[in-house]
Coordinates of C-alpha atoms in Angstrom, one line a residue:
Chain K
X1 CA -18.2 -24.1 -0.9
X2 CA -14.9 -23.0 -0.5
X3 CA -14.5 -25.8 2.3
X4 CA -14.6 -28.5 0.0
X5 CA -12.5 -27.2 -3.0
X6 CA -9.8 -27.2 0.0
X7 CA -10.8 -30.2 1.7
X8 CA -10.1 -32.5 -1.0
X9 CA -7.0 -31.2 -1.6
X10 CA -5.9 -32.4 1.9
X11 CA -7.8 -35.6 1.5
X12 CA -5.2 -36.2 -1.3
X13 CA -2.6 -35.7 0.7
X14 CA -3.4 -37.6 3.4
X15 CA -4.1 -40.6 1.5
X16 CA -0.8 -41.2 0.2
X17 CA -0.4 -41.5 4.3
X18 CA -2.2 -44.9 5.1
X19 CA -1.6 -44.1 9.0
X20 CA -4.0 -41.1 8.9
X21 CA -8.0 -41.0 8.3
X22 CA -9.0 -37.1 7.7
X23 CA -12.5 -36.3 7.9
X24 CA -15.4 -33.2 8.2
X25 CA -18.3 -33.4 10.5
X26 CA -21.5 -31.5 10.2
X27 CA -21.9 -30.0 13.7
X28 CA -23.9 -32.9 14.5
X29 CA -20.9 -34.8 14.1
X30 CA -22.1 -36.9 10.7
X31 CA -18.8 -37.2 8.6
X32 CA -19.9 -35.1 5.5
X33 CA -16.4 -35.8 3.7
X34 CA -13.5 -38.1 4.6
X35 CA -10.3 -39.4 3.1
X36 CA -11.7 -42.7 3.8
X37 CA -15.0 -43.0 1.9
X38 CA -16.7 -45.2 3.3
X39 CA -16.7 -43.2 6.7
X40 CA -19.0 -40.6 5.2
X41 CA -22.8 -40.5 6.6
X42 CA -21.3 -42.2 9.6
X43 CA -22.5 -40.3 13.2
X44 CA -19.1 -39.6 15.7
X45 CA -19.9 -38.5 19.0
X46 CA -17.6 -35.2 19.5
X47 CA -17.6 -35.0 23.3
X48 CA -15.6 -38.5 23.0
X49 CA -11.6 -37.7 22.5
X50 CA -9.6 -40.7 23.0
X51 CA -5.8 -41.3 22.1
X52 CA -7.0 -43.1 18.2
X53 CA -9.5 -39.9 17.2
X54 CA -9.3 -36.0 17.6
X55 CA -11.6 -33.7 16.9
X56 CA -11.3 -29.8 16.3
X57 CA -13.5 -27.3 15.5
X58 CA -13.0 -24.8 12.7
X59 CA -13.7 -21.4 12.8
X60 CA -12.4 -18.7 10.6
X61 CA -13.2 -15.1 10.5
X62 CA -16.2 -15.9 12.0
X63 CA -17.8 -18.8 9.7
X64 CA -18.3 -22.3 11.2
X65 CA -17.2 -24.7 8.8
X66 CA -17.7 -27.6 11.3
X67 CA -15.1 -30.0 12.6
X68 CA -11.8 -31.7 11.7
X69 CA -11.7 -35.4 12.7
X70 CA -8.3 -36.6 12.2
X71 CA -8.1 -40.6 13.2
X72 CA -4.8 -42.5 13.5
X73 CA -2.7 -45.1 15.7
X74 CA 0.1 -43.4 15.2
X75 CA 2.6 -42.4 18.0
X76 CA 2.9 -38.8 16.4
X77 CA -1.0 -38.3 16.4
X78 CA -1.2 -35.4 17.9
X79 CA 1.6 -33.2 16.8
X80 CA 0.4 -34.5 13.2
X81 CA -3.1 -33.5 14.3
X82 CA -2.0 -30.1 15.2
X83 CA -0.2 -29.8 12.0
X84 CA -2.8 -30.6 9.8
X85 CA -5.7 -28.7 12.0
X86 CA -3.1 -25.6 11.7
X87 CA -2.3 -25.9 8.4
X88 CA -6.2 -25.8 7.2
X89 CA -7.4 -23.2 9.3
X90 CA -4.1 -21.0 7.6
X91 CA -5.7 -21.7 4.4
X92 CA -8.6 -21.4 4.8
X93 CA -8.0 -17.8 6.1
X94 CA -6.0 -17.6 3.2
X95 CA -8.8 -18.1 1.2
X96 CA -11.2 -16.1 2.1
X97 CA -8.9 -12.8 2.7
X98 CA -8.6 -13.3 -1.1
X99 CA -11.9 -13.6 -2.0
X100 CA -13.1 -10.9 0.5
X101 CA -10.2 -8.9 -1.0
X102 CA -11.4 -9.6 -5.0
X103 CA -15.3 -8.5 -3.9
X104 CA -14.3 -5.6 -1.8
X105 CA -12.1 -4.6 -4.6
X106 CA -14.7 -5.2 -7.3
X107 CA -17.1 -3.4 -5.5
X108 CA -14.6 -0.3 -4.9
X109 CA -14.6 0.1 -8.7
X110 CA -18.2 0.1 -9.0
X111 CA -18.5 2.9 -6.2
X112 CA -15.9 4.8 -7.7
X113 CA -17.7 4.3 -11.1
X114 CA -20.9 5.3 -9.8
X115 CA -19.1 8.5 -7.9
X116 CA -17.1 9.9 -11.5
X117 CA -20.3 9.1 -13.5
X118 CA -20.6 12.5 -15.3
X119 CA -24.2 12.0 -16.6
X120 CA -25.7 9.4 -14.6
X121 CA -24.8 10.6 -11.1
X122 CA -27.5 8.7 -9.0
X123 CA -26.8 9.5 -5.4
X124 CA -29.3 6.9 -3.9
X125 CA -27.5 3.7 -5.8
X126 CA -24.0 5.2 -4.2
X127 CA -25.6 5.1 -0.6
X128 CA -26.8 2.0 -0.8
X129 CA -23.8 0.1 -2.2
X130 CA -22.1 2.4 0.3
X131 CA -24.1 0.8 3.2
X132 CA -23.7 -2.5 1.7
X133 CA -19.5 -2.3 1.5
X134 CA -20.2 -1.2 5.1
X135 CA -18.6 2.1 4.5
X136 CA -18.9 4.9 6.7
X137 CA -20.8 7.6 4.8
X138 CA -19.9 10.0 7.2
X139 CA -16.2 9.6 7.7
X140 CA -13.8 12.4 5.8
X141 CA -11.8 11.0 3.1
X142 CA -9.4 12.8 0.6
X143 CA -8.7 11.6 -2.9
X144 CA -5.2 10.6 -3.6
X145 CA -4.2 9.9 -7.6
X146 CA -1.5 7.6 -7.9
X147 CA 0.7 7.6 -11.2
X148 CA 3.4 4.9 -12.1
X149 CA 4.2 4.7 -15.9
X150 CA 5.3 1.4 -15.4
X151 CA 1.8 0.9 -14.8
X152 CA -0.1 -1.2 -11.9
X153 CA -1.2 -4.8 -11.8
X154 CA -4.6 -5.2 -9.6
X155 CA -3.1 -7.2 -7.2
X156 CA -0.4 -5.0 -6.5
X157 CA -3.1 -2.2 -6.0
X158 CA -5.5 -4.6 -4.1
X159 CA -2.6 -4.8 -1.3
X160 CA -4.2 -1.1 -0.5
X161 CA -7.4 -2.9 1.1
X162 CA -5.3 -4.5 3.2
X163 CA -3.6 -2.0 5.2
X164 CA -4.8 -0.4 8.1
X165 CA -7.9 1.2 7.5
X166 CA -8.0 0.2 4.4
X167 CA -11.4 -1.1 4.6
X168 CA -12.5 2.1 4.7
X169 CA -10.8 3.5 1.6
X170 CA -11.9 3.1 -1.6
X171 CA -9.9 1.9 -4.3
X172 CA -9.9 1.5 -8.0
X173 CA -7.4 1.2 -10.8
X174 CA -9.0 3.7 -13.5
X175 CA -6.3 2.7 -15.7
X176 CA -2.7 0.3 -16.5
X177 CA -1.0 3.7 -15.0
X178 CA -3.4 5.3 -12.2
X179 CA -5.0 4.4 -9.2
X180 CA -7.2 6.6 -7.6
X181 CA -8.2 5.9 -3.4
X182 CA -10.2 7.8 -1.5
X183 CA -8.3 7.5 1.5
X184 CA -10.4 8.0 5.2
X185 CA -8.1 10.4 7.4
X186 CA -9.0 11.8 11.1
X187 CA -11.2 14.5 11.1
X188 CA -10.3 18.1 12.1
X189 CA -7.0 17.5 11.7
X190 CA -4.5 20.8 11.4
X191 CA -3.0 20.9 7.5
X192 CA 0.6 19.9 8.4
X193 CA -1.0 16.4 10.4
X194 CA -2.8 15.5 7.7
X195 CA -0.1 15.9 5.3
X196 CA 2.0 13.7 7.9
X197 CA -1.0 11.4 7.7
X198 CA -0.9 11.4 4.2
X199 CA 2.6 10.9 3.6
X200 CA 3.5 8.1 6.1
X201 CA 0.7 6.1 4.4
X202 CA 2.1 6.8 1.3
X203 CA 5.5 5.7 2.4
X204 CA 3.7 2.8 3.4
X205 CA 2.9 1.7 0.2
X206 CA 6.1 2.9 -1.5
X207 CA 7.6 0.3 1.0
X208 CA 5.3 -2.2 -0.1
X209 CA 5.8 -2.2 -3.5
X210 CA 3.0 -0.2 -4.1
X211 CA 4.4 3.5 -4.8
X212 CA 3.5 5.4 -7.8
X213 CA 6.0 7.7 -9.7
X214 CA 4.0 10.3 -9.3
X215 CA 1.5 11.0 -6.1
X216 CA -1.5 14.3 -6.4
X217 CA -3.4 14.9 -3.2
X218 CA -7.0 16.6 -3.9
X219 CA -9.2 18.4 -1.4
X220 CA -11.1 16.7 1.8
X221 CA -14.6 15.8 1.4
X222 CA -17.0 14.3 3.8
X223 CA -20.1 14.3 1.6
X224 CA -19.3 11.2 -1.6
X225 CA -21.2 14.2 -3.7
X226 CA -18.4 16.1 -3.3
X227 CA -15.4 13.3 -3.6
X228 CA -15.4 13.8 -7.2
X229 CA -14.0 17.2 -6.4
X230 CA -11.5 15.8 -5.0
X231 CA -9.9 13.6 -7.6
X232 CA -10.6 16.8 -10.2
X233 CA -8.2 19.0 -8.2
X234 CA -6.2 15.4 -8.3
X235 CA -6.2 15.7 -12.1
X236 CA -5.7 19.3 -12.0
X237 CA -2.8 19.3 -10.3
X238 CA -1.4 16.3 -12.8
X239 CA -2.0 19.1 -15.6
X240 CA -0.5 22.0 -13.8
X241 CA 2.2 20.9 -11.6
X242 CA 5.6 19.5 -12.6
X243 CA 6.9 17.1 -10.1
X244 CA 10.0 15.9 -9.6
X245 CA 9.8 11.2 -9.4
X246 CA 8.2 10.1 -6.9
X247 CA 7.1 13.9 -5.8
X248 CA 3.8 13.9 -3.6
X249 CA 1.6 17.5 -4.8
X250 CA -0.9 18.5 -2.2
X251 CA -3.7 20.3 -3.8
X252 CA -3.4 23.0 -0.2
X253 CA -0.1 24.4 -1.4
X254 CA -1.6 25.1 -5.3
X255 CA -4.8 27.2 -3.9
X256 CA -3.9 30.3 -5.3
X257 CA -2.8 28.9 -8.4
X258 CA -5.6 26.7 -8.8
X259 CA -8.5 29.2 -8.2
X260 CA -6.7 31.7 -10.8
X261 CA -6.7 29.1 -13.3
X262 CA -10.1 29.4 -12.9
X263 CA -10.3 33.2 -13.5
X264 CA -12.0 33.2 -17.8
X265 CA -9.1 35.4 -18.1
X266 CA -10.5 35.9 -21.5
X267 CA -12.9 38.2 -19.8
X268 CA -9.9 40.3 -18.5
X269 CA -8.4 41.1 -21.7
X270 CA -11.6 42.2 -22.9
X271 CA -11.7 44.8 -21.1
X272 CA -7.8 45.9 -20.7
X273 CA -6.7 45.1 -24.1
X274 CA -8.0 48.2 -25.2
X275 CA -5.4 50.0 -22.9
X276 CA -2.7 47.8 -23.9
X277 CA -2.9 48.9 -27.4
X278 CA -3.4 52.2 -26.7
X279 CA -0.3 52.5 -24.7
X280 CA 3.0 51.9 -27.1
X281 CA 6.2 50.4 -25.6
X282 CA 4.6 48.1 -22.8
X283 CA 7.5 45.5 -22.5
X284 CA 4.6 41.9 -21.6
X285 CA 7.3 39.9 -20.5
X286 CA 8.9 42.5 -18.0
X287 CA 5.4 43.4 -16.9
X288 CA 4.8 39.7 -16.2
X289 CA 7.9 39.0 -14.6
X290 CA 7.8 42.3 -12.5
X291 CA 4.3 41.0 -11.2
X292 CA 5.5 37.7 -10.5
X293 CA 8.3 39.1 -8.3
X294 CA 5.4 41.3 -6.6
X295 CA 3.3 38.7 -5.8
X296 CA 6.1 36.5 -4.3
X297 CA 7.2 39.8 -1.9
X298 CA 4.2 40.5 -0.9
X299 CA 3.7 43.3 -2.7
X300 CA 6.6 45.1 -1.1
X301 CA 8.1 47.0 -2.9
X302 CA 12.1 47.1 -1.7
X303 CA 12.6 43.3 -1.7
X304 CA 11.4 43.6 -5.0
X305 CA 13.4 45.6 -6.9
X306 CA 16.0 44.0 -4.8
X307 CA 15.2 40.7 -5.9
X308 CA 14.7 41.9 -9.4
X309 CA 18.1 43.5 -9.5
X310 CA 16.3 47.2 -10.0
X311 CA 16.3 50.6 -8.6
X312 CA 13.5 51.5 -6.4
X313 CA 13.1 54.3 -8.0
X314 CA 12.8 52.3 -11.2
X315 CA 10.6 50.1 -10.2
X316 CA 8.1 52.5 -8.8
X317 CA 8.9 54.3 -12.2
X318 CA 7.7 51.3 -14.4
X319 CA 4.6 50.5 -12.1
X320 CA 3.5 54.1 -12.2
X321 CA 3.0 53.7 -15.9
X322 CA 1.1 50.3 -15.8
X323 CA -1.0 52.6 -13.4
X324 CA -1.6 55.0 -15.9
X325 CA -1.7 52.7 -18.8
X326 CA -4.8 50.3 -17.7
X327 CA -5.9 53.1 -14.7
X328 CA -5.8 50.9 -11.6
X329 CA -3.6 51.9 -8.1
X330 CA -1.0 48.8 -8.0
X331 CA 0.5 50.6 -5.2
X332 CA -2.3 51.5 -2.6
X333 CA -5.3 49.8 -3.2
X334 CA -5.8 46.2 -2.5
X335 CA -8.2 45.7 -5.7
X336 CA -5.8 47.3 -8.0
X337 CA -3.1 44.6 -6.9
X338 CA -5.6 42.1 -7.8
X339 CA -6.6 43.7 -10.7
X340 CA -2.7 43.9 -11.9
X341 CA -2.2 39.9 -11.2
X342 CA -5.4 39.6 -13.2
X343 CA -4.0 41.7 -16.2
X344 CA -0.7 40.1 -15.7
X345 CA -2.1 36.4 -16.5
X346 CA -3.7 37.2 -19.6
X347 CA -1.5 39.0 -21.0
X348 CA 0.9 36.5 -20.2
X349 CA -1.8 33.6 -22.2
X350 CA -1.7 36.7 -24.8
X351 CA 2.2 36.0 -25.3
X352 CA 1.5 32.4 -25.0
X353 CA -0.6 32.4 -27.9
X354 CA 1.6 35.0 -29.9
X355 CA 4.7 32.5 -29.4
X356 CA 2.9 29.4 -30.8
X357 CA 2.0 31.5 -34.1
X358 CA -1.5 32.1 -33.2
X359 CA -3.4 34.9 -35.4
X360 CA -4.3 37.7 -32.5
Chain C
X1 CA 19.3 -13.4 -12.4
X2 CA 19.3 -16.4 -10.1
X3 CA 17.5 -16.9 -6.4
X4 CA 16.6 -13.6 -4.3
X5 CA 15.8 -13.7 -1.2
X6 CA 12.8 -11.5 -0.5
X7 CA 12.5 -12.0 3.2
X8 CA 14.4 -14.1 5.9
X9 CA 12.4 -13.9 8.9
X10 CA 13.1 -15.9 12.0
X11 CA 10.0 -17.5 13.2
X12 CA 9.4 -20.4 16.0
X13 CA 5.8 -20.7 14.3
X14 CA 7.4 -20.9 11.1
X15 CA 5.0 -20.7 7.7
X16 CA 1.5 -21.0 9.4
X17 CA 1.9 -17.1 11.2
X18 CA 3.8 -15.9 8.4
X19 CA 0.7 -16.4 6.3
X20 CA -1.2 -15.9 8.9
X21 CA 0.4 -12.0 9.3
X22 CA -0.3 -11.7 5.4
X23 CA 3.6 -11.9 4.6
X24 CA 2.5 -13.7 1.4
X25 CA 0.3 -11.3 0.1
X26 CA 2.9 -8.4 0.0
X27 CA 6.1 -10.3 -1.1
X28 CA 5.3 -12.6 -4.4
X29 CA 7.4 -15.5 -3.9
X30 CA 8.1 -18.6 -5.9
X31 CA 8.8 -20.6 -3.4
X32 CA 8.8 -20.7 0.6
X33 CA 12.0 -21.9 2.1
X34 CA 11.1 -23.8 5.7
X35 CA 14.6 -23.9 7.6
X36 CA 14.1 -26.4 10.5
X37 CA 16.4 -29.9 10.9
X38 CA 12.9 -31.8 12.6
X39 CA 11.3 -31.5 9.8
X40 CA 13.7 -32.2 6.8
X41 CA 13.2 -35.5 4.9
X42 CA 9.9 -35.8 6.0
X43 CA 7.9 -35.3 2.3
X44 CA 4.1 -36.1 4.3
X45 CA 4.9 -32.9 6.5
X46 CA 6.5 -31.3 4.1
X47 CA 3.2 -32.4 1.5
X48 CA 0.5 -30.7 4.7
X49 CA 3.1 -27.6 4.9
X50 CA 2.3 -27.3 1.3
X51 CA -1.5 -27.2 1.8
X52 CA -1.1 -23.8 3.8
X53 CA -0.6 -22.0 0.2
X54 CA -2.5 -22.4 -3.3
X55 CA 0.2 -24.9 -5.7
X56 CA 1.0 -21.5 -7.2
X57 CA 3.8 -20.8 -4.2
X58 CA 5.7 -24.1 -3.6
X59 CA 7.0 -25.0 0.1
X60 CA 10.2 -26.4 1.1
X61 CA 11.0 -27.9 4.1
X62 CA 14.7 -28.0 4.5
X63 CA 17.5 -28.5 6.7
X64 CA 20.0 -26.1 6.9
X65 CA 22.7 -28.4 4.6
X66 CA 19.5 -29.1 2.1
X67 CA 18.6 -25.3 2.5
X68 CA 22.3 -23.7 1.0
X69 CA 22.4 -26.7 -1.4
X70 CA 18.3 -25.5 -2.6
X71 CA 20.3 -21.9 -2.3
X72 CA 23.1 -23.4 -4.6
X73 CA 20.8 -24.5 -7.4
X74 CA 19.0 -21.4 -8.0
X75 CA 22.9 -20.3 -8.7
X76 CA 23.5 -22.9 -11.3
X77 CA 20.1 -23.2 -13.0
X78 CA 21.0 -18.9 -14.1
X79 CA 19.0 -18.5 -17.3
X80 CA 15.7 -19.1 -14.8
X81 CA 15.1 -16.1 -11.8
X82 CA 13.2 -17.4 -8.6
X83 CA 12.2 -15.1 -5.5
X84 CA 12.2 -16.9 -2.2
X85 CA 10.8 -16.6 1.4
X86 CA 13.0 -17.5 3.8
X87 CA 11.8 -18.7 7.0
X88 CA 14.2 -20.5 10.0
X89 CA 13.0 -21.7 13.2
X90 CA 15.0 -20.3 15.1
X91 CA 18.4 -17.6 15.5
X92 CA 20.3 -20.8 15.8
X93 CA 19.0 -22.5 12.4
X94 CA 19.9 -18.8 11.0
X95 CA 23.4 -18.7 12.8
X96 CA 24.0 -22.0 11.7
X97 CA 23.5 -21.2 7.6
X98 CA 25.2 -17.9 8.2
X99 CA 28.3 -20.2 9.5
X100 CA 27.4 -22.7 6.4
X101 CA 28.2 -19.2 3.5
X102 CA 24.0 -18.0 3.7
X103 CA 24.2 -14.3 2.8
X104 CA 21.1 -12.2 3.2
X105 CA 21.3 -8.2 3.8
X106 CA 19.1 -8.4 6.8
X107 CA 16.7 -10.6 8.6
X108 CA 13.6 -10.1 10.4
X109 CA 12.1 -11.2 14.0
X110 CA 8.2 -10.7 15.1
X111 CA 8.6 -8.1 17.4
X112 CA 8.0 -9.0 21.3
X113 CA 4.7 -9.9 21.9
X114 CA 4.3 -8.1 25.2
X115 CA 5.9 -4.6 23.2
X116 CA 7.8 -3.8 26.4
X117 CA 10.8 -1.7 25.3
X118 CA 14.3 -3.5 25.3
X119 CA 16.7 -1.6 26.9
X120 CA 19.3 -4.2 26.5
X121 CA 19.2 -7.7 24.0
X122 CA 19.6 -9.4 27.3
X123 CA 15.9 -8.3 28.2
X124 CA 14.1 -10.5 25.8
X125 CA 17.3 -13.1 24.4
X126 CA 19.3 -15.6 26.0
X127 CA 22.9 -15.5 26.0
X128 CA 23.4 -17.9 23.4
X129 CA 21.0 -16.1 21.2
X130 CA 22.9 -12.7 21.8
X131 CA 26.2 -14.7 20.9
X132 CA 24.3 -15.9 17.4
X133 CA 23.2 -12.2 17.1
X134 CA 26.0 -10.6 17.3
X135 CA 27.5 -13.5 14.6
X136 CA 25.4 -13.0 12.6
X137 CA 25.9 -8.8 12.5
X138 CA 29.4 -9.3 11.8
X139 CA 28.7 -11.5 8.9
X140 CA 27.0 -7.8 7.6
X141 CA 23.7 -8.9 8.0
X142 CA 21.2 -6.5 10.2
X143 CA 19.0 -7.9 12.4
X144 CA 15.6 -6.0 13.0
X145 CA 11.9 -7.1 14.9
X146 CA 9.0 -6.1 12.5
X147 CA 5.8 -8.5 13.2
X148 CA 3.6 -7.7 10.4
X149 CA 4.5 -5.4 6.9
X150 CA 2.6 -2.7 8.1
X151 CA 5.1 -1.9 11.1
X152 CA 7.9 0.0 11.2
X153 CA 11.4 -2.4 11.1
X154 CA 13.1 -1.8 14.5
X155 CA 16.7 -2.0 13.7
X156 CA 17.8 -0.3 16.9
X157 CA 17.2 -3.0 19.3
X158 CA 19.7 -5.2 17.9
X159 CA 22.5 -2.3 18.3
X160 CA 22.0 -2.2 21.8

């Protein structure tokens, strides 16, 4: 027990003291270790304090570990007493923070094991290791990827557990340079709180020591079937994003970006690739830059070619011919804008492609 | 690279809240300075101080002369680096090593227990500990109540 490891380490100390006897009682009050050997077995009666012998009991974090009997003639007794009572229950509490701290921590990684597991997902062995962490399964978490290329040590990541709430985050170092948490955050909170929420915890940690140089927010989740969603958009946005050191990406302000990325844009130019080569003199990267500009206007069409540095006139000139050229309406009909972003990406990939030498 | 201090914190409880709070667990230390003249030359107490913390973090229980002479080691000894808790009984210990040549960028205080807003230092400090305070600003070092390291530091009380 963890009790005696640190009992005996106080026993030695207070034997180079000859004034002092240091001892643990059972609740019954039988000594069950002492610095003075031949005291152990002996029965004290606790309800009998007197000036010679003091007796204290010791509780911490709710586990009895029975009483201190500290036994001395000493003028100082009592402040000594004090000392010693304080000084063992401080590390004692010491102790078990850090042990509770290594389990909970092991048993984060196992959850978050059992959460990414692409092949083996077994939802049943998540709940019940959930109930056992005493995690609550229905609170709404968001998964936050941390990246330092320094790289983490686990008991700088471990300091995570021990903020506020952080008993119900989950926390795992995937590897020497990320950390992934599933941090719990209010519910129905609007997007600008939770990004406050967010942030301050991450300043939090940056204070701490524990900051990454790199910080990707994912989606919420309130079902741990879907937290795995989560640290994808995480990754995702690791992929996609560039970020500036110590940058924090929230995967709410790359939506649009992410669900185009999405798009098999390969199926676009299947279809409009025909039109492209029919159509001679189609400049890709105006095209591309042209819907950009759109896209970030709103479609209007002034601030564009203002923005652009065009004539209006010359503007609506050029996207009359991409009308003509793949036969969509950029200008009137909702579905044709969509169409032209669509058209836009892939023959934006095509140039891609083109650039790095690849045979199209 | 020789001795940094990586918190001085002016406790009355000294090192058994400041573990207590989880101070250790969030600033890795080589050693724990104890800044108090009762308890200086006194190895037993100093030895039980010691047992609040695994061997790995070693406890010192100075006075504030042995405390700038500890200070004044880690200068000489400049091949090895050592990070240090600092913790002193009280603003007068603190004053008084301030006085001696201690030089720390700022120190901490556990906020008010009963979290009443100060107004004034004169709501929560004696007169003799606003005196020290104030010494202790014009030796450049900011004062500023934070009771555990998830709080925010207060630094605005103490320019009050």
């Amino acid at each position: 027990m963890i009790i005696d490891r640190i009992f005996r380490e106080f026993i030695s100390v207070v034997r180079e003291n000859k004034r002092y006897t240091i001892g643990l009682l059972s609740d019954e009050g039988v000594v069950t270790s002492c610095s003075d050997e031949s005291q152990i077995g002996r029965k004290l009666d606790l309800t009998w304090q007197d000036e010679h012998n003091i007796y204290y009991p010791v509780v911490v974090k709710q586990q009895n570990f029975g009483y201190l009997w500290i036994n001395g003639s000493d003028e100082n007794l009592e402040m000594m007493s004090s000392l010693i009572r304080e000084s063992l229950v401080v590390r004692l509490t010491y102790e078990i923070t850090e042990n509770n701290l290594r389990q909970n921590f092991t048993q984060d990684d196992r959850l978050i094991k059992l959460i990414l597991d692409e092949k083996e997902f077994d939802m049943d062995q998540i709940l019940d290791l959930a109930h056992e962490m005493n995690l609550d399964r229905n609170k709404t978490r968001v998964a936050i990827l941390l990246y330092d290329e320094k790289g983490f040590d686990e008991k700088r990541t471990m300091k995570m557990k021990l903020m506020p709430g952080g008993n119900e985050s989950i926390v795992s170092l995937l590897d020497r340079t990320t950390v992934l948490c599933f941090k719990n955050v209010p519910a129905d909170l609007p997007e600008e709180e939770l990004k406050a929420c967010v942030m301050k915890f991450l300043k939090t940690m940056k204070d701490l020591d524990i900051g990454g140089t790199a910080c990707y927010v994912g989606s919420l989740q309130k079902k741990f079937k879907n937290y795995k969603s989560s640290y994808q958009h995480c990754l995702w946005l690791r992929e996609n994003v560039p970020v500036k050191k110590e940058q924090i990406v929230f995967l709410s302000d790359y939506l649009y970006e992410f669900y185009f990325s999405r798009v098999p844009l390969q199926d676009v130019s299947n279809v409009y690739d025909y039109y492209k080569d029919c159509s001679k003199g189609i400049d890709i990267d105006e095209l591309v830059r042209i819907c950009d500009s759109l896209t970030q206007n709103n479609f209007n069409i002034s601030q564009t070619a203002e923005e652009l540095f065009l004539h209006k006139n010359t503007l609506v000139y050029k996207l009359k011919k991409y009308e003509d050229t793949f036969h969509i309406d950029i200008r009137g009909d909702f579905k044709g804008r969509v169409l032209f972003v669509l058209i836009s990406s892939s023959l934006r990939e095509y140039q891609k492609r083109r650039q790095v030498g690849e045979e199209l | 690279m020789s001795t940094r201090v990586m918190l001085a914190r002016v406790d009355k409880r000294l090192l058994h809240a400041t573990v207590a709070l989880n101070w250790n667990q969030f600033i890795k230390v080589d050693y724990v300075a104890v800044v108090n003249s009762n308890y200086d030359n006194d190895p037993f107490i100093a030895s039980v101080m010691q047992l609040c913390l695994p061997g790995t973090m070693k406890v010192k229980t100075l006075s504030p002369d042995s405390f700038l002479d500890f200070m004044q080691e880690g200068e000489e000894h400049s091949f090895t680096s050592r990070r240090v808790m600092v913790l002193f009984d009280s603003l007068a210990t603190a004053c008084e090593c301030v006085e001696k040549g201690f030089y720390v960028k700022e120190i901490q205080l556990p906020s008010p227990a009963s979290r009443l807003v100060i107004r004034t230092l004169s709501d929560y400090f004696s007169e003799e500990d606003i005196k020290r305070i104030r010494f202790i600003q014009k030796h450049n070092i900011k004062l500023f109540f934070q009771t555990s390291p998830f709080d925010a530091k207060d630094y605005g009380s103490f320019c009050k």
